Short mmCIF file of C-alpha atoms in Angstrom, two decimals:
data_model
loop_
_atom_site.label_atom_id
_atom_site.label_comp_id
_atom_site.label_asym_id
_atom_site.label_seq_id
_atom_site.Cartn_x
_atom_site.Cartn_y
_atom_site.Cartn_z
CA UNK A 22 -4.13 -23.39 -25.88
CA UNK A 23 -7.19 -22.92 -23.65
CA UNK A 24 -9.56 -20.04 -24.70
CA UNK A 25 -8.93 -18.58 -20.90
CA UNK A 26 -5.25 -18.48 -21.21
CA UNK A 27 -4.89 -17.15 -24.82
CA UNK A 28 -6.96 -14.49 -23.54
CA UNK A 29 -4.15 -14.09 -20.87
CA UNK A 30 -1.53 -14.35 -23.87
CA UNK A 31 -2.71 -11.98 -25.76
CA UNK A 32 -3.89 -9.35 -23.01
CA UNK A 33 -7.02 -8.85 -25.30
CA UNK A 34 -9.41 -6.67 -24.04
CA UNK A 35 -12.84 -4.73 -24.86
CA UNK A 36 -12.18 -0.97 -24.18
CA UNK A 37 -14.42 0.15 -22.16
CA UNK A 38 -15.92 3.49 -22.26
CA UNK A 39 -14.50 5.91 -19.73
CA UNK A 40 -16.10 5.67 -16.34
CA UNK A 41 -17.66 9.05 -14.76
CA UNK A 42 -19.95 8.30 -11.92
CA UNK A 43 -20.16 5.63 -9.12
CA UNK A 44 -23.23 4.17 -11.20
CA UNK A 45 -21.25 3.74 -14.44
CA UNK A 46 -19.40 0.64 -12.65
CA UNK A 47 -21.33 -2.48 -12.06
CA UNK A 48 -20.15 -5.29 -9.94
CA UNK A 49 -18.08 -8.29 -11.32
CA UNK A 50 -17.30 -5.45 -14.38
CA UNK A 51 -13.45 -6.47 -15.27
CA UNK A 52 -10.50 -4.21 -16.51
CA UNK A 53 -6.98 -4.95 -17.89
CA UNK A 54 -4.22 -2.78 -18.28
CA UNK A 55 -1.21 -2.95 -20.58
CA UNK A 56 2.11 -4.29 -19.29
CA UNK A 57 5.14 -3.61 -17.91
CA UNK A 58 8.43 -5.24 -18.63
CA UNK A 59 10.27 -4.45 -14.80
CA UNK A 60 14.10 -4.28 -15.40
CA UNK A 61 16.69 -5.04 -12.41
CA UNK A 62 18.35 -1.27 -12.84
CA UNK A 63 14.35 0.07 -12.36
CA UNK A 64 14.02 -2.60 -9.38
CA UNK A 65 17.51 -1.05 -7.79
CA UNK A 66 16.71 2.50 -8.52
CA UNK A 67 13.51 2.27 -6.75
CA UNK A 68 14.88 0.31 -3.76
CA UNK A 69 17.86 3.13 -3.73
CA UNK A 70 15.33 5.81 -3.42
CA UNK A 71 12.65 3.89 -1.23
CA UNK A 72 13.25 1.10 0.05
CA UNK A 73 17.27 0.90 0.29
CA UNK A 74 17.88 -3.03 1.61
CA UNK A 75 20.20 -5.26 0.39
CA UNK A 76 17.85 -8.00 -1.37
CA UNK A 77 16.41 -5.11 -3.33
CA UNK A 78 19.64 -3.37 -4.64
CA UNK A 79 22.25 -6.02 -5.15
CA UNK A 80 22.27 -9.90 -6.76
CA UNK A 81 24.76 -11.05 -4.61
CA UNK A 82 22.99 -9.96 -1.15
CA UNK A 83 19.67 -11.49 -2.46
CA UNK A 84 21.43 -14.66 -3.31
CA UNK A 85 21.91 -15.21 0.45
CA UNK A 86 19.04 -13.50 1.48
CA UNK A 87 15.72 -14.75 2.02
CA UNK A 88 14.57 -13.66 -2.07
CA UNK A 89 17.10 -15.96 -3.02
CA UNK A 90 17.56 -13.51 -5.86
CA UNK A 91 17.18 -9.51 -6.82
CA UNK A 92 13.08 -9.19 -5.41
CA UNK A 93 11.58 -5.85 -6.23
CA UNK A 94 10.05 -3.42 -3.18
CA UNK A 95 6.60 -4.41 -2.39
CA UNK A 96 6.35 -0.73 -3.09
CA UNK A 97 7.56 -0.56 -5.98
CA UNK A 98 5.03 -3.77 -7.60
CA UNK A 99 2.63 -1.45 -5.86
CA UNK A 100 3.61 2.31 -7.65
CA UNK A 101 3.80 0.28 -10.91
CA UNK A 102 0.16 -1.09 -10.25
CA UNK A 103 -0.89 2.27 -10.02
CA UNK A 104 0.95 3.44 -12.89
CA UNK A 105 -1.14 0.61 -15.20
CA UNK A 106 -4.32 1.52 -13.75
CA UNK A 107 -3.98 5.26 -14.76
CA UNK A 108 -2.40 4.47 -17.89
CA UNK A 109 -4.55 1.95 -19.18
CA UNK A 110 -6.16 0.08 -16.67
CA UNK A 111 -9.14 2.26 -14.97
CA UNK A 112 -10.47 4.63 -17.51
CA UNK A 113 -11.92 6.73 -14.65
CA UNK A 114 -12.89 10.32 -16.01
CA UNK A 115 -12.06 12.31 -12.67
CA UNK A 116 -9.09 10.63 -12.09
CA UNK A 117 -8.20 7.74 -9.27
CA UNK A 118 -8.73 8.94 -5.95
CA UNK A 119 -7.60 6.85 -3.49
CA UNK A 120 -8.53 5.93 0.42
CA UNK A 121 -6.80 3.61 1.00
CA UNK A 122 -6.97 -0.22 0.87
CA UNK A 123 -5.50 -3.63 1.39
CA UNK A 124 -2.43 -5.38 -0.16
CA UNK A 125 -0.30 -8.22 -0.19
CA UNK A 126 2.51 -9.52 -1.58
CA UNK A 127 2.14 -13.57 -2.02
CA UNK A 128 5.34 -13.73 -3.85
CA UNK A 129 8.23 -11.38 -5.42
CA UNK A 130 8.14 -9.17 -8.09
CA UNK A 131 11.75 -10.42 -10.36
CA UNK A 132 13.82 -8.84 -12.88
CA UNK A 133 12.12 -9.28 -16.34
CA UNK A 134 8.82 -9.88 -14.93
CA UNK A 135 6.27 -9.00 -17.40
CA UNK A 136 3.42 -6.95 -15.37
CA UNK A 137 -0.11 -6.91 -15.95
CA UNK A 138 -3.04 -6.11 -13.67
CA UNK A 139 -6.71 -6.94 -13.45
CA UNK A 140 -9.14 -4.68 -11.30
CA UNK A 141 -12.76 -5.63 -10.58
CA UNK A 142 -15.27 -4.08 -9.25
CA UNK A 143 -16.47 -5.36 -6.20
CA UNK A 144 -18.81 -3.42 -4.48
CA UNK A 145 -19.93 0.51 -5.00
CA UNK A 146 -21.23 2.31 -1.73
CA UNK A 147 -22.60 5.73 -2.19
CA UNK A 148 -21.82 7.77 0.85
CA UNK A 149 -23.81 8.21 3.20
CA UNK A 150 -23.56 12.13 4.53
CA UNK A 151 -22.59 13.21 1.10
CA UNK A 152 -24.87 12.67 -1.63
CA UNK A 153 -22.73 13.79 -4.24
CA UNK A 154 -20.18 11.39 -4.01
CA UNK A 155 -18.88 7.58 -3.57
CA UNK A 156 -16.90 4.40 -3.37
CA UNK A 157 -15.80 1.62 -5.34
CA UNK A 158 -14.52 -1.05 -3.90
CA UNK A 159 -12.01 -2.61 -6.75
CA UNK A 160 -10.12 -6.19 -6.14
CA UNK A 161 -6.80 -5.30 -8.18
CA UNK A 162 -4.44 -8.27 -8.76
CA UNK A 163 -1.12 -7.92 -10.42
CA UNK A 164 -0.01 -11.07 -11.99
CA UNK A 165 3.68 -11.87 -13.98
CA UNK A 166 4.32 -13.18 -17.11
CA UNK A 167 3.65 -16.63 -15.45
CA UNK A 168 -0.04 -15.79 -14.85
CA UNK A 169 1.36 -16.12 -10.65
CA UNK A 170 0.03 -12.77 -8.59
CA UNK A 171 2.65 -10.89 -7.38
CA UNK A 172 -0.03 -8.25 -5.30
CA UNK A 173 -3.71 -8.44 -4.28
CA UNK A 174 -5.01 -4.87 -3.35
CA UNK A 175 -8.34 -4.43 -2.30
CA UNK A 176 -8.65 -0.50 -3.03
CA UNK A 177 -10.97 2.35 -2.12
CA UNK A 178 -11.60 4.80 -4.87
CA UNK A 179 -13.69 7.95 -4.52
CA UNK A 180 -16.02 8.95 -7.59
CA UNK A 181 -18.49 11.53 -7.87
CA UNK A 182 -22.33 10.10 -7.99
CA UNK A 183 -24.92 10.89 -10.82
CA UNK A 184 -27.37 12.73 -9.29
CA UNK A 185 -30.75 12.61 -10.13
CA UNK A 186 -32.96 16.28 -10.98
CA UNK A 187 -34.81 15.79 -7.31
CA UNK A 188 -31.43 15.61 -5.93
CA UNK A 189 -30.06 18.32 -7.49
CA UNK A 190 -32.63 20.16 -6.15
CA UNK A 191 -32.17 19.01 -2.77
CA UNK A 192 -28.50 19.67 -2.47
CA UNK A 193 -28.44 23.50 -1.43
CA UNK A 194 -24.53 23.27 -2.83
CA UNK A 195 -22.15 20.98 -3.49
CA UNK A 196 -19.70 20.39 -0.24
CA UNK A 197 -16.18 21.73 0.01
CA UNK A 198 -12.49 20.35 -0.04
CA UNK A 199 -11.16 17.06 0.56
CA UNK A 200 -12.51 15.33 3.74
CA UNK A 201 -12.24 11.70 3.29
CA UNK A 202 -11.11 9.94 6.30
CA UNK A 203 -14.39 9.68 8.22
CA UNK A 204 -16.09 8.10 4.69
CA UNK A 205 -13.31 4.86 4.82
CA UNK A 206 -15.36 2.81 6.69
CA UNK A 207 -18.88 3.75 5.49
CA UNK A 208 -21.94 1.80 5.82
CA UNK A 209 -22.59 -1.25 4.50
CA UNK A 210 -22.32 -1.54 0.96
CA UNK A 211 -25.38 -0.74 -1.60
CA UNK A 212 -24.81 -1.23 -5.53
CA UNK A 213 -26.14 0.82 -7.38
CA UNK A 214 -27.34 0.03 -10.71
CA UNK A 215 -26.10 1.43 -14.00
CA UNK A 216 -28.15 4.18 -15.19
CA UNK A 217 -27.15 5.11 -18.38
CA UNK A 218 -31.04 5.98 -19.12
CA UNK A 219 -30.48 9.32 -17.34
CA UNK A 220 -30.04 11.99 -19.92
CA UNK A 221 -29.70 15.15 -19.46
CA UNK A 222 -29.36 17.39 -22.25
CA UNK A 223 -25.44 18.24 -22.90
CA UNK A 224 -25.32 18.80 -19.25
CA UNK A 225 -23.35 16.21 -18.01
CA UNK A 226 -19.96 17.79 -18.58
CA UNK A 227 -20.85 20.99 -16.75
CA UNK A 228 -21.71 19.11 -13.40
CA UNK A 229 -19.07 17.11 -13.68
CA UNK A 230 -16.92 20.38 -13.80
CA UNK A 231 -18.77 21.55 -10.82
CA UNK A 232 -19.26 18.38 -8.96
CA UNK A 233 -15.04 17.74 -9.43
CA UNK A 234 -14.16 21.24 -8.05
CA UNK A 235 -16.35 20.50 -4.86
CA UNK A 236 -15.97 17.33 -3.96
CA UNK B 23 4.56 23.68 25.81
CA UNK B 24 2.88 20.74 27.05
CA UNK B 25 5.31 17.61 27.15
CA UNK B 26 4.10 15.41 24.80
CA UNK B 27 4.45 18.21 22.24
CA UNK B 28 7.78 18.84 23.03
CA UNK B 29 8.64 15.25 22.51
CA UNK B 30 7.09 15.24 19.04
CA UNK B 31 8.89 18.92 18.37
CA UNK B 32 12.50 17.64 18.67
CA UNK B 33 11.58 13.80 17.55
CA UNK B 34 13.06 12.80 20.74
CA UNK B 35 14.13 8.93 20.33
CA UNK B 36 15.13 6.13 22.67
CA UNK B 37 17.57 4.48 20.21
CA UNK B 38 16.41 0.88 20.25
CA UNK B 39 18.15 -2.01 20.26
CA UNK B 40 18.40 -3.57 16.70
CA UNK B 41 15.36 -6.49 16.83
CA UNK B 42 16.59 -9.81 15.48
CA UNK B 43 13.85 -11.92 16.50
CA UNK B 44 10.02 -12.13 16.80
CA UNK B 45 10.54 -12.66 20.51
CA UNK B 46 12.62 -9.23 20.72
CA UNK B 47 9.66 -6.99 20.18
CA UNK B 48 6.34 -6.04 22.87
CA UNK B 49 3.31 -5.12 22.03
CA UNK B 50 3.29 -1.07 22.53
CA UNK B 51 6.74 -1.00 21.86
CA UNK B 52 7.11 2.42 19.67
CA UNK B 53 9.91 3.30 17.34
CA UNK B 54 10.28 6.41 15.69
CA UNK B 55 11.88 7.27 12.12
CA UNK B 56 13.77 10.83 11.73
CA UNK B 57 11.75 13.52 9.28
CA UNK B 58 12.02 13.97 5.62
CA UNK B 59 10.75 17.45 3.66
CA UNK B 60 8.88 16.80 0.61
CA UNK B 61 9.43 18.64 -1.93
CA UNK B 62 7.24 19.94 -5.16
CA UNK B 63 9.51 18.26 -7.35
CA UNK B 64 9.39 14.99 -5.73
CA UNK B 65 5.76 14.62 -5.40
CA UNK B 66 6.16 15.29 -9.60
CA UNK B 67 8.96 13.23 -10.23
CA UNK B 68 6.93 10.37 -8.50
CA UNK B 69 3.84 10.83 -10.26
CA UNK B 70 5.18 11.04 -13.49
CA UNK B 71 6.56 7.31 -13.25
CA UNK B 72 4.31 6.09 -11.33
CA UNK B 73 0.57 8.20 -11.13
CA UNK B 74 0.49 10.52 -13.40
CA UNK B 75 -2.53 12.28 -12.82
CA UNK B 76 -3.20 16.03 -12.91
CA UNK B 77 -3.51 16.83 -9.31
CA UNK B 78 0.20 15.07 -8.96
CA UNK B 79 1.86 16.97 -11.79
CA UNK B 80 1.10 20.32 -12.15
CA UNK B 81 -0.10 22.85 -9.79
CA UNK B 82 -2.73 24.45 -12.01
CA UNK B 83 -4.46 21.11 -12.63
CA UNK B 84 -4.36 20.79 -8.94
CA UNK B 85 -6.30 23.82 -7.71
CA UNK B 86 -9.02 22.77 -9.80
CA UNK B 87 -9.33 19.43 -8.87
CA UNK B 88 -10.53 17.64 -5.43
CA UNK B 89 -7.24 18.77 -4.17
CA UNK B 90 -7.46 22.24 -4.21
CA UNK B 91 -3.51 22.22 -4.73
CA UNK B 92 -0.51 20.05 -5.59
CA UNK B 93 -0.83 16.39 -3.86
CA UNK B 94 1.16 14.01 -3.75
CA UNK B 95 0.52 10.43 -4.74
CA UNK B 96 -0.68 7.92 -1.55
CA UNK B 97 1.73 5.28 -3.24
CA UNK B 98 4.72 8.45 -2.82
CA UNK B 99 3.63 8.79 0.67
CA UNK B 100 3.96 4.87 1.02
CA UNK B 101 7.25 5.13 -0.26
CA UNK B 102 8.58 7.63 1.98
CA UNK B 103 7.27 5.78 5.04
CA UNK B 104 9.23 2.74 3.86
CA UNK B 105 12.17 4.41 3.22
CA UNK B 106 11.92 6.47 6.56
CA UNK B 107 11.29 2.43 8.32
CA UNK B 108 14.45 1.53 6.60
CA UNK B 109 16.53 4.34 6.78
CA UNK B 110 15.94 4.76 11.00
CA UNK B 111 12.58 3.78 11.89
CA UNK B 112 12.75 0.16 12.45
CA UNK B 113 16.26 -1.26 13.02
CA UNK B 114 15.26 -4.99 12.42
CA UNK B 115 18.44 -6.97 11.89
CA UNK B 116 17.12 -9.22 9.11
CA UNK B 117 15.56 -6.34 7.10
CA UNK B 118 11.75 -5.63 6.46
CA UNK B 119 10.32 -8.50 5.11
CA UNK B 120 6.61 -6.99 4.34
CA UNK B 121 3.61 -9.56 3.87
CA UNK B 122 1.16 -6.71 3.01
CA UNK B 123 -1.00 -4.86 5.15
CA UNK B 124 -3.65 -1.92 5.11
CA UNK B 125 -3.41 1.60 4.04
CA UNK B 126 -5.20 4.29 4.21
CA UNK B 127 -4.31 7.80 3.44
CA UNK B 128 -6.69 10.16 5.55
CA UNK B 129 -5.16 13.49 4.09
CA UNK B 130 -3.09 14.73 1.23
CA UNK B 131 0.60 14.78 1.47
CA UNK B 132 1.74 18.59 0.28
CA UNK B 133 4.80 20.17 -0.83
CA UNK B 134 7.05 21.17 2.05
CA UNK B 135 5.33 18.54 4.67
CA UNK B 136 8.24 17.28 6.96
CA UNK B 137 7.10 14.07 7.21
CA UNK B 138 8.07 11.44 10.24
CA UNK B 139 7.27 7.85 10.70
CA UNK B 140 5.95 6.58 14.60
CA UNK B 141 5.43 2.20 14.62
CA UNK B 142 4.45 0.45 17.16
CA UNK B 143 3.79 -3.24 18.11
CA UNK B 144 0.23 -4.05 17.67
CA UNK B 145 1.05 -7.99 17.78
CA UNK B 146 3.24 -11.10 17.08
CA UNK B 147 2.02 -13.73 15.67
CA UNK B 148 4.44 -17.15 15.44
CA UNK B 149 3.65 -19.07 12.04
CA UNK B 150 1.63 -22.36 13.02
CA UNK B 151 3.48 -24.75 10.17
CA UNK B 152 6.72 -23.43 10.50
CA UNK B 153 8.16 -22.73 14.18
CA UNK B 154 11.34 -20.95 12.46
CA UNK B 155 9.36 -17.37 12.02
CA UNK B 156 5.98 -15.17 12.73
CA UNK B 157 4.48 -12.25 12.06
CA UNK B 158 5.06 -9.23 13.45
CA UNK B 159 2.10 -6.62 13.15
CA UNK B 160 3.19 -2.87 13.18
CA UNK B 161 0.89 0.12 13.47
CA UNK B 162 2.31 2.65 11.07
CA UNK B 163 1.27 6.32 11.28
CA UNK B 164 2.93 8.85 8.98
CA UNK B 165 2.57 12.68 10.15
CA UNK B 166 3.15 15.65 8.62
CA UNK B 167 4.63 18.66 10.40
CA UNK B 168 1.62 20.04 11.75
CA UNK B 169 0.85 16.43 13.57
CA UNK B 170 -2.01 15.23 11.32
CA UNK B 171 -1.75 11.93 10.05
CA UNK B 172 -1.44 11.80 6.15
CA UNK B 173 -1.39 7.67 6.32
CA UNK B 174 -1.73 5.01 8.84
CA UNK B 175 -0.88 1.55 7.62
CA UNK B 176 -1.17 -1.71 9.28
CA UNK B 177 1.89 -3.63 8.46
CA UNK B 178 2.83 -7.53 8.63
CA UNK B 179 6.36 -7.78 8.77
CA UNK B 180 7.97 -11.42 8.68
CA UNK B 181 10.67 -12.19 11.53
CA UNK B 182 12.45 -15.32 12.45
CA UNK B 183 12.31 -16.70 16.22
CA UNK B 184 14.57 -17.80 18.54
CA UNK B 185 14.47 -20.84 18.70
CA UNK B 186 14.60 -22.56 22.15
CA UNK B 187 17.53 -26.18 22.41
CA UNK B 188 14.62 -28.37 22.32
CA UNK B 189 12.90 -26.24 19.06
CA UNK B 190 16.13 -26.22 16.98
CA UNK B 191 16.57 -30.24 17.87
CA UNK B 192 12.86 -31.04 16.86
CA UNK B 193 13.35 -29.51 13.72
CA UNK B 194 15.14 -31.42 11.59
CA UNK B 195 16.22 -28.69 8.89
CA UNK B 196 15.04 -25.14 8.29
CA UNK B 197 12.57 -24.47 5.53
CA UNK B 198 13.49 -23.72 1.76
CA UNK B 199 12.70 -21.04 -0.06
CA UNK B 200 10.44 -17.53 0.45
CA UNK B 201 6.54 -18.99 0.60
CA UNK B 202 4.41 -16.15 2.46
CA UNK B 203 1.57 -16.45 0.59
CA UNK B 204 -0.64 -19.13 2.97
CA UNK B 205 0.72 -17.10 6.28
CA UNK B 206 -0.89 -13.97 5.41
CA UNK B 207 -4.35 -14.66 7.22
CA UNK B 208 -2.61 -16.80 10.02
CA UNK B 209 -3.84 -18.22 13.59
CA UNK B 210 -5.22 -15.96 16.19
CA UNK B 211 -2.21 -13.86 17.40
CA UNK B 212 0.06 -15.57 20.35
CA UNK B 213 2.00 -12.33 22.06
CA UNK B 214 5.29 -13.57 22.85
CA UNK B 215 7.56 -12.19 25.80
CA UNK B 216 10.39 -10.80 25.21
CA UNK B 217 13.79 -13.08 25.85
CA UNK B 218 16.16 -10.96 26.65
CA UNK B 219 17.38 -13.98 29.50
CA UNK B 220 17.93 -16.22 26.85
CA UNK B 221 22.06 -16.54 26.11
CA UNK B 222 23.44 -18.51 23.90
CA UNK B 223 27.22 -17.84 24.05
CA UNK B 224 27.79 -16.29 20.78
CA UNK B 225 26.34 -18.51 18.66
CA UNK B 226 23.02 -15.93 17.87
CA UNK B 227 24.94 -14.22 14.63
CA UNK B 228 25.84 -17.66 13.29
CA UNK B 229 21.97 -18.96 13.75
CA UNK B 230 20.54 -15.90 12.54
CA UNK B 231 22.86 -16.13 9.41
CA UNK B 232 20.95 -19.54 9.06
CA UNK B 233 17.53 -18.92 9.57
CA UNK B 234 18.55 -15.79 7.07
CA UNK B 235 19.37 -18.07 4.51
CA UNK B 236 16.86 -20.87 5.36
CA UNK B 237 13.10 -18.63 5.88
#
């Protein structure tokens, strides 16, 4: 077996270390989450609840449907996506907070389909009004058991920024609740290099206390 | 109160017609879904299958966080607006067929929002290979009872067309099975005119069964 698809096989992966600032994630950087065995009782239960349409809740209505067979929700091959990133996938220290993004669904999620999903980071654009803060720009594909992807999502994540001393000084105080939708569509992307030279002293966990409660 | 605000008070609806093809929808044609109340419970319920982060689980965890208190998961909010589509926002005959689309979630959805679902008709687009179905793009804006948008979503929903005598004699035999994957980033969009004039004595349930079976 090919080296690239044993990797596949075996879902091996380096762990990274968790990620805490916009600058901790570098472009092309790769994670991998765990998997997720989809069953057709979760597929029906979520369709019941969400998405209640025939070719989601019943094998005999998908058999003349367009599926052909049972098909999970787009929605619901999306929730579990999230559900491996937090779990295992994106070891991101304040959490995944998301704007938004773009999916697609280039073929069904089935019963018994053996999830697994890939994010990589594709851009990072520090915002532009708010020096504090962020986004990273991940390309998340969930593939099956068959190595086939069942959802591309390009998604918007908001993480605080490292801030240098000058900075620090320069920011009278950190800004105030949630206020994301004007940052979606932020300038052009910059990457920012890693700078896991910056030390500072036992600090770190403080501001990221701070710099979490005021974002 | 000023008109418009009364119509969004009482959710005021034209019933529409139940869509069956491409050609049945306009651009700036608006449907809207009835309301559903979000509770605390839900947004945890969700988040513990599916994003089970702090901010979605427990209210303590929340006030501390970006969210100053209990949020629910974008991917819940998805899920509602599909369900609200289904349920009585969209009455496509076929079902909702989604290709993907683009998401963004410009505010927190909260305990207690009474959400509602508005879509309207940004485009239809017939597929260029297959002359059996297009694209129908829907702008989807979620609001919460105060009027704010928590999520507006471009959707691509997959319809089949009416086919004209001399369409249904040039083509020899409807497609197989589901394949969406190429039609995602189709042609320019073509708006098609509605039909309405075009009869066919009856025999629309028995061709839609068809193209049902065939897309």
């Amino acid at each position: 077996m090919p080296f690239k698809e044993r990797m596949m096989e075996t879902h091996e992966t380096k762990t990274p270390e968790t990620v805490r600032y916009l600058e901790d994630l570098q472009v092309g950087q790769r994670f991998h989450s765990a998997t997720h065995t989809i069953t057709a009782d979760e597929i029906k239960v979520f369709a019941y609840e969400f998405d209640p349409q025939p070719f989601h809740l019943c094998e005999a209505s998908a058999r003349t449907s367009i599926f052909g067979s049972l098909a999970a929700s787009g929605w619901h091959t999306a929730a579990l996506t999230m559900r491996l990133l937090v779990t295992s996938g994106l070891p991101i220290d304040g959490g995944l907070i998301g704007r938004g993004g773009e999916i697609a669904w280039p073929r069904p999620t089935r019963p018994g389909d053996v999830l697994r999903v890939e994010a990589e980071v594709a851009r990072t654009t520090p915002s532009r009004s708010k020096p504090d803060r962020g986004t990273a720009t991940f390309e998340v594909r969930t593939f099956n058991q068959k190595h086939e992807v069942v959802q591309e999502l390009t998604m918007n994540l908001m993480l605080p920024r490292r801030l240098t001393e000058s900075q620090k000084r320069t920011i009278a105080r950190p800004i105030g609740r949630l206020s994301v939708s004007a940052e979606v569509n932020e300038a052009s992307p910059i990457v920012q290099p890693a700078r896991s030279d910056v030390e500072d002293g036992g600090q770190s966990a403080r501001r990221a206390a701070d710099i979490a409660v005021a974002l």
